[in-house]
CSV table of C-alpha atoms in Angstrom, one decimal:
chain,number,residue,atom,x,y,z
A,5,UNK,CA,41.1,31.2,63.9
A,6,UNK,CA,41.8,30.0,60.5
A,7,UNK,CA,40.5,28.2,57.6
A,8,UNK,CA,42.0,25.8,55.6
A,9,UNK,CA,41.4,26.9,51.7
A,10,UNK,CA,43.4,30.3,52.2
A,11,UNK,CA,46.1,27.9,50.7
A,12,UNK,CA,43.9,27.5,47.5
A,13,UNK,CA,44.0,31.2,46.3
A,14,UNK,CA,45.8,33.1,44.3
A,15,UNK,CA,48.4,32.6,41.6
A,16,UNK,CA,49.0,28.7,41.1
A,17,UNK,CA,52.6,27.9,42.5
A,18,UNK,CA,54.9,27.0,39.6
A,19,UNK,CA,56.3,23.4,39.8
A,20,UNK,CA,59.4,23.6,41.9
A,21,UNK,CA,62.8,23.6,40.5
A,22,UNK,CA,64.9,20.9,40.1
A,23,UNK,CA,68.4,20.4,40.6
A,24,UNK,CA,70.5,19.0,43.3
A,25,UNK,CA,69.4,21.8,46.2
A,26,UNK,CA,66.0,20.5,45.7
A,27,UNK,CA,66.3,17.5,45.8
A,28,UNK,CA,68.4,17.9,49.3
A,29,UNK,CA,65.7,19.9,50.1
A,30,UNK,CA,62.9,17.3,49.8
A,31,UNK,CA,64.6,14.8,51.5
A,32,UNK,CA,65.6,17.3,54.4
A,33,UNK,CA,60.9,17.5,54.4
A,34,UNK,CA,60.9,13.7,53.7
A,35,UNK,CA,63.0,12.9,56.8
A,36,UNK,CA,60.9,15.4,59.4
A,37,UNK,CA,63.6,17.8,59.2
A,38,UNK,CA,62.0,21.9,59.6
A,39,UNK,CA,63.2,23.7,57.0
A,40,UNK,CA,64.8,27.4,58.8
A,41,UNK,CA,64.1,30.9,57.5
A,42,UNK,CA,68.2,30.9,55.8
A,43,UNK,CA,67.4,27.8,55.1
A,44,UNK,CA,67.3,27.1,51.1
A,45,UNK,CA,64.4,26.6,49.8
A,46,UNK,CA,62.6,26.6,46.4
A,47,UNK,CA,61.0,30.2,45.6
A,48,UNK,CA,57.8,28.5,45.0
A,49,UNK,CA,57.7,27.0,48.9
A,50,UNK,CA,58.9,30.2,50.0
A,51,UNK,CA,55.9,32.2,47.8
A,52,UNK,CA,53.2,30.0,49.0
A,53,UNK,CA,53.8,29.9,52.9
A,54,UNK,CA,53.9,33.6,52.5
A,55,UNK,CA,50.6,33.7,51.2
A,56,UNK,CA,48.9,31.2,53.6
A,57,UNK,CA,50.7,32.3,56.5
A,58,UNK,CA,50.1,36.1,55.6
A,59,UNK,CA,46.2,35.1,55.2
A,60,UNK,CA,46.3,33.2,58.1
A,61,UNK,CA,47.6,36.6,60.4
A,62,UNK,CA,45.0,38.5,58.4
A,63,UNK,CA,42.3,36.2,59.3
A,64,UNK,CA,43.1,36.7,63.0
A,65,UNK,CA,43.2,40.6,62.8
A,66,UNK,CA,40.2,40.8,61.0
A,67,UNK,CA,38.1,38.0,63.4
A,68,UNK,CA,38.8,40.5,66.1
A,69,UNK,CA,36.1,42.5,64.5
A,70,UNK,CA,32.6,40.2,64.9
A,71,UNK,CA,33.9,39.4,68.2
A,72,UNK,CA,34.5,42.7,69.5
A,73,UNK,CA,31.1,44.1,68.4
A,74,UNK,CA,29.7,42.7,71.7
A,75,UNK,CA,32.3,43.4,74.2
A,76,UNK,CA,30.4,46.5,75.5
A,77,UNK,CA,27.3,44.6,75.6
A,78,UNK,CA,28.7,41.4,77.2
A,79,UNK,CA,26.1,40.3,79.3
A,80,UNK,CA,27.8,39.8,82.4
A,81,UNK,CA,31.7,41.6,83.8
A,82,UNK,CA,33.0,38.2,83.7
A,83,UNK,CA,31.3,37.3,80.0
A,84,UNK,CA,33.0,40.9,79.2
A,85,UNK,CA,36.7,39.7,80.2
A,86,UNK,CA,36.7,36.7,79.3
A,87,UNK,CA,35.4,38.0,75.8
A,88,UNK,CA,38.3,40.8,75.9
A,89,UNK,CA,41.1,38.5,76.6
A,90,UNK,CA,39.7,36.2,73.4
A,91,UNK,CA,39.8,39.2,71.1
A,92,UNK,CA,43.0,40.1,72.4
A,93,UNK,CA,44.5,36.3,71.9
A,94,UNK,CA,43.4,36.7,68.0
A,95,UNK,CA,45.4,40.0,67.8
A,96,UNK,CA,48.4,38.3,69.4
A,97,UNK,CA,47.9,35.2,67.2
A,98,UNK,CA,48.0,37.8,63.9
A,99,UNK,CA,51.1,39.5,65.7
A,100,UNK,CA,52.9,35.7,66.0
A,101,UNK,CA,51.9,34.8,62.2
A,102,UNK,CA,53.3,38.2,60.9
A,103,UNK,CA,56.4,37.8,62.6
A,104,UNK,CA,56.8,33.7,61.2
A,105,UNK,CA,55.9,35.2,57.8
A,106,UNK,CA,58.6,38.6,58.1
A,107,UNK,CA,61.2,35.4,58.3
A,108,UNK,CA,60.5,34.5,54.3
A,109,UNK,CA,61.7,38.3,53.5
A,110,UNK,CA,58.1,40.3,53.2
A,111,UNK,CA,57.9,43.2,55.4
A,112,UNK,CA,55.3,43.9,57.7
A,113,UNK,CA,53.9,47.1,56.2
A,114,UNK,CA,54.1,44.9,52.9
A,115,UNK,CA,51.3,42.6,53.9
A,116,UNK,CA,49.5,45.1,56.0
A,117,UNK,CA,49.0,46.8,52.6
A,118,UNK,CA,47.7,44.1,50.8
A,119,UNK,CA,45.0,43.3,53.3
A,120,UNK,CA,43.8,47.3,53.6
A,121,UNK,CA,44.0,47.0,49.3
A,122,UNK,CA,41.9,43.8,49.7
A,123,UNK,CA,44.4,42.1,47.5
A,124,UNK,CA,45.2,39.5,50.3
A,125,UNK,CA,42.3,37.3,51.5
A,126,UNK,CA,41.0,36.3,55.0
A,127,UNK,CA,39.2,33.5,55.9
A,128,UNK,CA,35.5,34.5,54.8
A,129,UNK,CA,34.1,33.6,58.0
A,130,UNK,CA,34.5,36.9,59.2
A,131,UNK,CA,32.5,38.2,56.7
A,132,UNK,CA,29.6,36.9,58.2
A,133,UNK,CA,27.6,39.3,60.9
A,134,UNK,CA,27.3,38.8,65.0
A,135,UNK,CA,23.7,39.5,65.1
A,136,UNK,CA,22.7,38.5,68.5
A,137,UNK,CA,25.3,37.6,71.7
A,138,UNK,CA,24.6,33.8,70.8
A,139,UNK,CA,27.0,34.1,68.0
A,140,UNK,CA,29.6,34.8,70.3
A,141,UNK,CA,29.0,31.5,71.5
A,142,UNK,CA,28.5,29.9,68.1
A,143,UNK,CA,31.8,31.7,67.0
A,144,UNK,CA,33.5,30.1,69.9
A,145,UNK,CA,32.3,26.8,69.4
A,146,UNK,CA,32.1,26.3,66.0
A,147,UNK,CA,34.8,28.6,64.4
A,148,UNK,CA,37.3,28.2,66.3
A,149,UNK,CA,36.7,24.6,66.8
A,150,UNK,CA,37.0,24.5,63.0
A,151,UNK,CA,40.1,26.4,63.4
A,152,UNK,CA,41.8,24.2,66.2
A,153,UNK,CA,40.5,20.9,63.6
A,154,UNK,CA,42.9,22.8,61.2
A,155,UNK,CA,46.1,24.2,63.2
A,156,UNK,CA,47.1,21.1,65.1
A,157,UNK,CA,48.6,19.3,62.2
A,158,UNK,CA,49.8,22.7,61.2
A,159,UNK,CA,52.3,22.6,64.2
A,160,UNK,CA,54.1,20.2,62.5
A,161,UNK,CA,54.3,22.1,59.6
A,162,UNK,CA,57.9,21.7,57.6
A,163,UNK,CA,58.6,25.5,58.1
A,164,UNK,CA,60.0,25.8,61.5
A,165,UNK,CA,58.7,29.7,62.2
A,166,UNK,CA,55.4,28.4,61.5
A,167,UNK,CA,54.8,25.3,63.4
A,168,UNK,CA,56.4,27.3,66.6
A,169,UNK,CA,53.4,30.0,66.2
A,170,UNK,CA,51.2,27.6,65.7
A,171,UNK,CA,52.1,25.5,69.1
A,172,UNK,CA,51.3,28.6,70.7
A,173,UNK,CA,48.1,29.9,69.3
A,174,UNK,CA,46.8,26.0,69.5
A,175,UNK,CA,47.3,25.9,73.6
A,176,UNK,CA,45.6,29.9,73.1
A,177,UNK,CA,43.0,28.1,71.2
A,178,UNK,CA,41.5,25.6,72.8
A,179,UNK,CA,40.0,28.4,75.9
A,180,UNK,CA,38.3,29.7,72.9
A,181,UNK,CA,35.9,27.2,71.9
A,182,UNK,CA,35.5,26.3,75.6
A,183,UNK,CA,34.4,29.0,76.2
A,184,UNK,CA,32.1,29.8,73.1
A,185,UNK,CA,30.6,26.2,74.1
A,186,UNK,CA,29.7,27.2,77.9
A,187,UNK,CA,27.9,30.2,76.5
A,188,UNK,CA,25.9,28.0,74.2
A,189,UNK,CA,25.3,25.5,76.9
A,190,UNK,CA,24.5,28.3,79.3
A,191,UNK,CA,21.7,29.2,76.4
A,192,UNK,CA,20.4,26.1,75.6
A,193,UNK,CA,20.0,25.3,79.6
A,194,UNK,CA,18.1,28.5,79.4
A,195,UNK,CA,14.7,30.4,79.1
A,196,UNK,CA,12.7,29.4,75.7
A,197,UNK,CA,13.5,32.8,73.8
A,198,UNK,CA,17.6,31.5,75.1
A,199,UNK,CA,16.8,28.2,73.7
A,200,UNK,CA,16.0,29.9,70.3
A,201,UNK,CA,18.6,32.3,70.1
A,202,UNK,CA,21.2,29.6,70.7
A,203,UNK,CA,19.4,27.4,67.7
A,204,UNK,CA,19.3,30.5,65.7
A,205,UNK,CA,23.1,31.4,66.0
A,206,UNK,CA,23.9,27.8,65.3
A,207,UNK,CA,21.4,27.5,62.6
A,208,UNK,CA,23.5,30.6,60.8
A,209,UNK,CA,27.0,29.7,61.6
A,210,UNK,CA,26.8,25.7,60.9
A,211,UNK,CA,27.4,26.0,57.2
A,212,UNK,CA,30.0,28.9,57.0
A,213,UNK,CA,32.1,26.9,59.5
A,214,UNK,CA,31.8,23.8,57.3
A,215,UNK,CA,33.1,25.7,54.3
A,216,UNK,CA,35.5,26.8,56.2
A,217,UNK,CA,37.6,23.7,55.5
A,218,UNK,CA,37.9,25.0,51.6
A,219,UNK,CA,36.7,23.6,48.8
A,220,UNK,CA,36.0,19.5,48.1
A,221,UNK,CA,39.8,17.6,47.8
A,222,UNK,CA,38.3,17.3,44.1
A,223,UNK,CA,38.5,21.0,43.7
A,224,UNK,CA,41.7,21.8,45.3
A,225,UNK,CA,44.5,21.6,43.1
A,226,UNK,CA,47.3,22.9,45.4
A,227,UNK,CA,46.9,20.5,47.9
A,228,UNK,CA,49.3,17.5,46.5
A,229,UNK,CA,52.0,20.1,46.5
A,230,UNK,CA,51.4,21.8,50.0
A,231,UNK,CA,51.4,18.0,51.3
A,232,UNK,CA,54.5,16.7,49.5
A,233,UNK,CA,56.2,19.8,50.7
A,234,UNK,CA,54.2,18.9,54.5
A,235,UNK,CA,52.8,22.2,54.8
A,236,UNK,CA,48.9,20.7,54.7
A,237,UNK,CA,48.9,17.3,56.4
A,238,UNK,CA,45.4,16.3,55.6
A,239,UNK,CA,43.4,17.1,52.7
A,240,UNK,CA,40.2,19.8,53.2
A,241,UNK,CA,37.9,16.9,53.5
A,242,UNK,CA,39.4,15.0,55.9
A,243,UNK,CA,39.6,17.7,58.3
A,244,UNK,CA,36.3,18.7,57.6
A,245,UNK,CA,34.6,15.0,58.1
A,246,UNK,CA,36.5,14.9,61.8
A,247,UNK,CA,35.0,18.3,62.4
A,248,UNK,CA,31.4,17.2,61.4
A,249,UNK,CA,32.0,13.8,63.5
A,250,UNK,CA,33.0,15.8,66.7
A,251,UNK,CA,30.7,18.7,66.1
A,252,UNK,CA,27.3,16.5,66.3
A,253,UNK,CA,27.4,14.7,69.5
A,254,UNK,CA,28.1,18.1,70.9
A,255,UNK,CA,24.6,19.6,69.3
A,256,UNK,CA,23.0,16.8,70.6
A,257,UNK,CA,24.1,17.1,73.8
A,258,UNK,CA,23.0,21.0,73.8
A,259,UNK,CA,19.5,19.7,72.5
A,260,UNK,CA,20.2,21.8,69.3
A,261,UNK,CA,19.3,20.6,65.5
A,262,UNK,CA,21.9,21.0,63.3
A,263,UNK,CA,20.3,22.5,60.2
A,264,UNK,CA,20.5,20.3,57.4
A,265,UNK,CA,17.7,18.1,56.7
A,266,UNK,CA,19.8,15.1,55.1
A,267,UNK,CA,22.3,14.6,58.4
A,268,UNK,CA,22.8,11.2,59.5
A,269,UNK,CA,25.1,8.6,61.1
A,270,UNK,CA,26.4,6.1,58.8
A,271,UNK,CA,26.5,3.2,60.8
A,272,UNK,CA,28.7,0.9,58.6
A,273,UNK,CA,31.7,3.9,58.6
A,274,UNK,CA,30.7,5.6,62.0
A,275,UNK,CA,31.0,9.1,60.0
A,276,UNK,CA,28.0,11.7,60.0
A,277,UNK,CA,27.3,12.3,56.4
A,278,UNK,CA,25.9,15.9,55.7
A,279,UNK,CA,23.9,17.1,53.0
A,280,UNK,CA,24.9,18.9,49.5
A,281,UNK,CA,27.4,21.9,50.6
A,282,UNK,CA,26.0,25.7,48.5
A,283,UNK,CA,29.6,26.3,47.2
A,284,UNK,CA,27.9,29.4,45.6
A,285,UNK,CA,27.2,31.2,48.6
A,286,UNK,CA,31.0,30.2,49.5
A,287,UNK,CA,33.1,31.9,46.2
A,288,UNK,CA,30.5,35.0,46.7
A,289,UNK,CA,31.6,35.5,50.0
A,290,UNK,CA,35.3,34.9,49.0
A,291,UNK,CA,34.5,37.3,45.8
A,292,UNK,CA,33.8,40.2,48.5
A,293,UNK,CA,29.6,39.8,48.6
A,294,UNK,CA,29.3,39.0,51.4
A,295,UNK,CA,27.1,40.2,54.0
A,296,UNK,CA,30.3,42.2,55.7
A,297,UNK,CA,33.3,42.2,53.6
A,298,UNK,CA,32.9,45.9,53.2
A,299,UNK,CA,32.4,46.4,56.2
A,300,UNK,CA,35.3,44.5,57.4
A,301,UNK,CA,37.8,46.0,55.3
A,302,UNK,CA,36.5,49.7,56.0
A,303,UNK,CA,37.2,49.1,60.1
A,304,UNK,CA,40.6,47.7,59.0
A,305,UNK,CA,41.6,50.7,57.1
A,306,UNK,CA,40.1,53.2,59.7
A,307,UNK,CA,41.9,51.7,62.4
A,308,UNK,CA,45.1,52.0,60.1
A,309,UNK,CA,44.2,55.6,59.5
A,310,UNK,CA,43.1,56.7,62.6
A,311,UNK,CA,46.3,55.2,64.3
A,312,UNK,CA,48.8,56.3,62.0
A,313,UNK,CA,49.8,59.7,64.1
A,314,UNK,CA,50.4,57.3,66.9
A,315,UNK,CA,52.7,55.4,65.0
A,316,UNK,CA,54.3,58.3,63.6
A,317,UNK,CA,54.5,60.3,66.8
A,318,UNK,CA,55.9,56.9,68.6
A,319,UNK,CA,59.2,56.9,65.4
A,320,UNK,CA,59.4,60.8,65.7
A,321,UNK,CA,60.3,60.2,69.6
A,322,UNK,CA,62.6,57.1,69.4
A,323,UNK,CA,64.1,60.3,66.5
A,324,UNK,CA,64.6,62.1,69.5
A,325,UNK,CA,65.6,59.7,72.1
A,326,UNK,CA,68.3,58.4,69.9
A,327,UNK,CA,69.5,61.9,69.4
A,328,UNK,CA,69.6,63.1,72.4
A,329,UNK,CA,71.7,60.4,73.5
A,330,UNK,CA,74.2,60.8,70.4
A,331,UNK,CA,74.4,64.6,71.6
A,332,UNK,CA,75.3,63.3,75.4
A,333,UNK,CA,77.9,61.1,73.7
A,334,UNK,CA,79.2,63.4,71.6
A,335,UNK,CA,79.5,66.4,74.6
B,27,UNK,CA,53.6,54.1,58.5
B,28,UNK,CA,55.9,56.9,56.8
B,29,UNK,CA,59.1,55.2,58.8
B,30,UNK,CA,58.7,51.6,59.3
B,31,UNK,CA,59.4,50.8,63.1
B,32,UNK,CA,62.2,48.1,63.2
B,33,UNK,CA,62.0,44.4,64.1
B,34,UNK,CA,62.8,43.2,67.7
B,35,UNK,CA,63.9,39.8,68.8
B,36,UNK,CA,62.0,38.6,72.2
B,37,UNK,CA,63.7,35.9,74.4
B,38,UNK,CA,61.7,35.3,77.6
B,39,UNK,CA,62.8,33.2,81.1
B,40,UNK,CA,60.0,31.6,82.0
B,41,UNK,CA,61.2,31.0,85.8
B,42,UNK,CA,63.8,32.7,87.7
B,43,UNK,CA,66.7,29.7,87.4
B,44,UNK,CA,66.4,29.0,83.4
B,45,UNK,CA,67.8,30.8,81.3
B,46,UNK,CA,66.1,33.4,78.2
B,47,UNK,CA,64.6,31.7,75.2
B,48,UNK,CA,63.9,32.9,72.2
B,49,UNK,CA,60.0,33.0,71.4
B,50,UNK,CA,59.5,35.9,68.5
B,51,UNK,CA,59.8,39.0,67.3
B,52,UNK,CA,57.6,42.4,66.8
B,53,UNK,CA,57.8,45.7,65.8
B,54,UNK,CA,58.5,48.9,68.3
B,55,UNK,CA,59.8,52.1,67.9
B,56,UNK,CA,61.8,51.9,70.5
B,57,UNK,CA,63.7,49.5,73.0
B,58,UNK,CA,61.3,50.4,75.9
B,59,UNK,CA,58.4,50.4,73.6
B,60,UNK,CA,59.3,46.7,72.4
B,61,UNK,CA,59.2,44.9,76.2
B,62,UNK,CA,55.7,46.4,76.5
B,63,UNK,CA,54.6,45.1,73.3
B,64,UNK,CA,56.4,41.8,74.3
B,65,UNK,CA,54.9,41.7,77.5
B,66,UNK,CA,51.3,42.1,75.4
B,67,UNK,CA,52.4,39.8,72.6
B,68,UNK,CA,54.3,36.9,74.4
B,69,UNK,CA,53.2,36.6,78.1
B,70,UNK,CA,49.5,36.8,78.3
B,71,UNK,CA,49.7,33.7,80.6
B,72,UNK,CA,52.6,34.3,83.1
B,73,UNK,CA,54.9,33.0,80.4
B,74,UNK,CA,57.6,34.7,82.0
B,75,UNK,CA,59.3,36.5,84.6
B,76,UNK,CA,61.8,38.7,82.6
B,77,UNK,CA,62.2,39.6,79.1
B,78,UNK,CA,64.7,40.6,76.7
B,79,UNK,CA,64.5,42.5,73.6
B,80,UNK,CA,67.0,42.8,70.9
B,81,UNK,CA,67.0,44.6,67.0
B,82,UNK,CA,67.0,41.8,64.8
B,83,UNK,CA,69.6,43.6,62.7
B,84,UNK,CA,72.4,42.8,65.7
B,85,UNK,CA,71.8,39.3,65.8
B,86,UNK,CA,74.9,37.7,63.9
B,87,UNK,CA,73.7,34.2,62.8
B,88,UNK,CA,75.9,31.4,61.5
B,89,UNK,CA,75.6,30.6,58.0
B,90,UNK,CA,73.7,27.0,57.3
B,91,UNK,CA,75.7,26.9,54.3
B,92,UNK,CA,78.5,26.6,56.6
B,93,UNK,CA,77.0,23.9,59.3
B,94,UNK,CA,78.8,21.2,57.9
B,95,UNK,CA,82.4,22.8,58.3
B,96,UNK,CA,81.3,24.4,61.5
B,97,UNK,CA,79.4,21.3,63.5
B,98,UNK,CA,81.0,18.5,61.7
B,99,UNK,CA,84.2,18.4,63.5
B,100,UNK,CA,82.8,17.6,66.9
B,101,UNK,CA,80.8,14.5,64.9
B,102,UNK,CA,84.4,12.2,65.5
B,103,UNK,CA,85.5,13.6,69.1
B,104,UNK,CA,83.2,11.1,70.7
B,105,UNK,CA,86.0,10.3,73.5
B,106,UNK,CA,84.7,14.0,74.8
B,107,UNK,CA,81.2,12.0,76.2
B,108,UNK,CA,82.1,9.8,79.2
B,109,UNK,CA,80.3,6.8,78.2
B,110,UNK,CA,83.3,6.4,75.5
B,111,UNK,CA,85.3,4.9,78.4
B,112,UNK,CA,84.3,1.4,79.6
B,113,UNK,CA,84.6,1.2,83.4
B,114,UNK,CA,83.9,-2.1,85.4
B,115,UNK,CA,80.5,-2.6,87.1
B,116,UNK,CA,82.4,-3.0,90.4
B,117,UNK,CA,83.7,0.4,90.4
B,118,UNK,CA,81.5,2.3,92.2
B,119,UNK,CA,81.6,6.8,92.5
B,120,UNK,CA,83.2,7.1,88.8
């Protein structure tokens, strides 16, 4: 899971050097070539796909949290591992991104400290709550349907490491909003209070997954660069129109009203047009008010607490291992 | 993490018959502890059917600086492919 926009914060990227190694180095992006982690490359290209790619791995580990509120109350064994093996996928997609972004030179515990700090950002999505087990669906369906809208034209990204992780996770991906979309059908095919609980889940996740593209092209100043440099491939709205375009026929089909009063087909383009997007509610989310970031970041740190005598105990005996078998050598 | 656990290499063979490819890396503590994580990591899906693991810091990797004067030479040696030599139709088995 991912959302576009991650690529938007931060410090702005200063304009990359000139001089004859860059210049090779566009042309080597210009002609399709992937650029390889002792590759050259300017500092600035370097700087922003570790942010975005860091973000993107952070994203992952914390969406294993609203997911993984309901695997004990999974309402059937088959709903419970299928749900498992999901939440597992996200933490071996955050596992995959951290290694492509270790290949730029930042170190693991490096970026694992600036998520704890909250100086890195995830994808705000996550800070939204899983009230009822239809979000599971909803999440399925609609966030990571946003997400695969986003990641296929990120595997052919111009950083090699990247667009290899991102071949993978995509072909992860797409059981994901499959099966977020069968529990929604499942719902809407189901009793009346089902029926509602489906239109309630949707009715709360539609517009956190549409700003999940990023801001409007018109506020996104970093996306010329990421695109000349074929990092981004299309701009936020772009991506977010073909998500709205496939999105509706499939709430039509589930009998469920997508919540926004001012929806319509425009016949002459063939594009559903939605209504005014509430950017506010967006950069308080991303400002850390939303309804969960707290939340979010306290589970993070726990788990990172709470495990740290594993990992310590885990180094102490690879100590002793290695000794030992220094010792045998030596006698 | 007081003692940062170092990075491992994973190359997986996806069917008995082809050979190990390179897919990743992660971070273990030890050599056994890194094919269990690469079993979690890289074959949730009967990706593979044998792995290897290897610390990044004993991979020796050619310089890209030094591509040209390492690959170039085999650029004019084109008389090494066998479709540099023109044969007649009517030879047949060659």
């Amino acid at each position: 899971m991912y959302t576009q926009g991650l690529d938007a914060q931060g410090r702005e990227p200063e304009a990359p050097a000139g001089g004859a190694a860059a210049e090779r180095f566009q042309a080597r992006v210009d002609a399709e070539e992937k650029i390889e982690p002792k590759d050259w490359m300017p500092e600035a290209y370097r700087q922003t796909l570790i942010r975005q790619i860091s973000q993107h791995a952070h994203s992952e580990i914390v969406g294993m949290l609203p997911e993984g509120n309901w695997i004990t109350r999974a309402p059937s064994l088959r709903r419970k591992a299928v749900l498992m093996a999901k939440v597992q996928d996200e933490g071996g997609h955050g596992m995959y991104l951290y290694s492509a972004a270790e290949t730029l030179g930042i170190g693991r515990e490096e970026m694992v400290g600036q998520l704890l700090s909250g100086a890195a950002k995830y994808s705000s999505i996550f800070n939204y709550p899983t009230l009822t087990w239809a979000d599971v669906g909803a999440i399925g369906w609609l966030v990571d349907g946003a997400a695969i809208m986003n990641q296929i034209p990120l595997c052919r990204c111009s950083y090699g490491p990247y667009a290899r992780a991102m071949v993978r996770i995509c072909k992860e991906e797409s059981f994901h909003q499959r099966q977020g979309f069968e529990i929604m059908m499942t719902l809407a095919r189901g009793t009346q209070a089902q029926r509602e609980m489906a239109q309630d889940a949707l009715n709360r996740w539609w517009w956190p997954s549409i700003m999940m593209f990023g801001p409007s092209d018109a506020d996104s100043p970093h996306t010329a660069q990421s695109m000349r440099w074929k990092i981004k491939r299309f701009s936020n709205d772009e991506l977010r129109q073909k998500f709205i375009d496939v999105t509706v026929p499939q709430a039509h089909f589930l009998g469920l009203a997508i919540p926004d009063a001012q929806l319509h087909l425009d016949e002459a383009s063939g594009h559903y047009r939605i209504g005014a997007i509430d950017w506010s509610e967006f950069h308080a989310v991303l400002r850390g008010n939303g309804p969960c970031n707290r939340e979010r970041l306290a589970a993070r740190r726990a788990a990172h607490e709470n495990g740290a005598w594993v990992r310590e105990a885990a180094a102490a005996h690879a100590r002793k291992l290695k000794e030992r078998a220094a010792a045998a050598a030596a006698a | 993490m007081s003692e940062d656990w170092p990075l491992y290499e994973v190359f997986v063979r996806a069917r008995s018959g082809l050979e190990h490819k390179h897919v990743g890396s992660l971070h273990a503590a030890d050599a056994r502890m890194a094919i269990e994580h690469a079993r979690d990591v890289y074959t949730r899906r009967q990706e593979g059917v044998s792995l290897w693991v290897v610390p990044s810091a004993q991979i020796i990797a050619s310089d890209p600086q030094e591509a040209e004067a390492l690959f170039e030479p085999a650029r004019d040696k084109v008389y090494r492919h066998p479709t540099f030599y023109a044969i007649p139709d009517e030879v047949k088995n060659l």
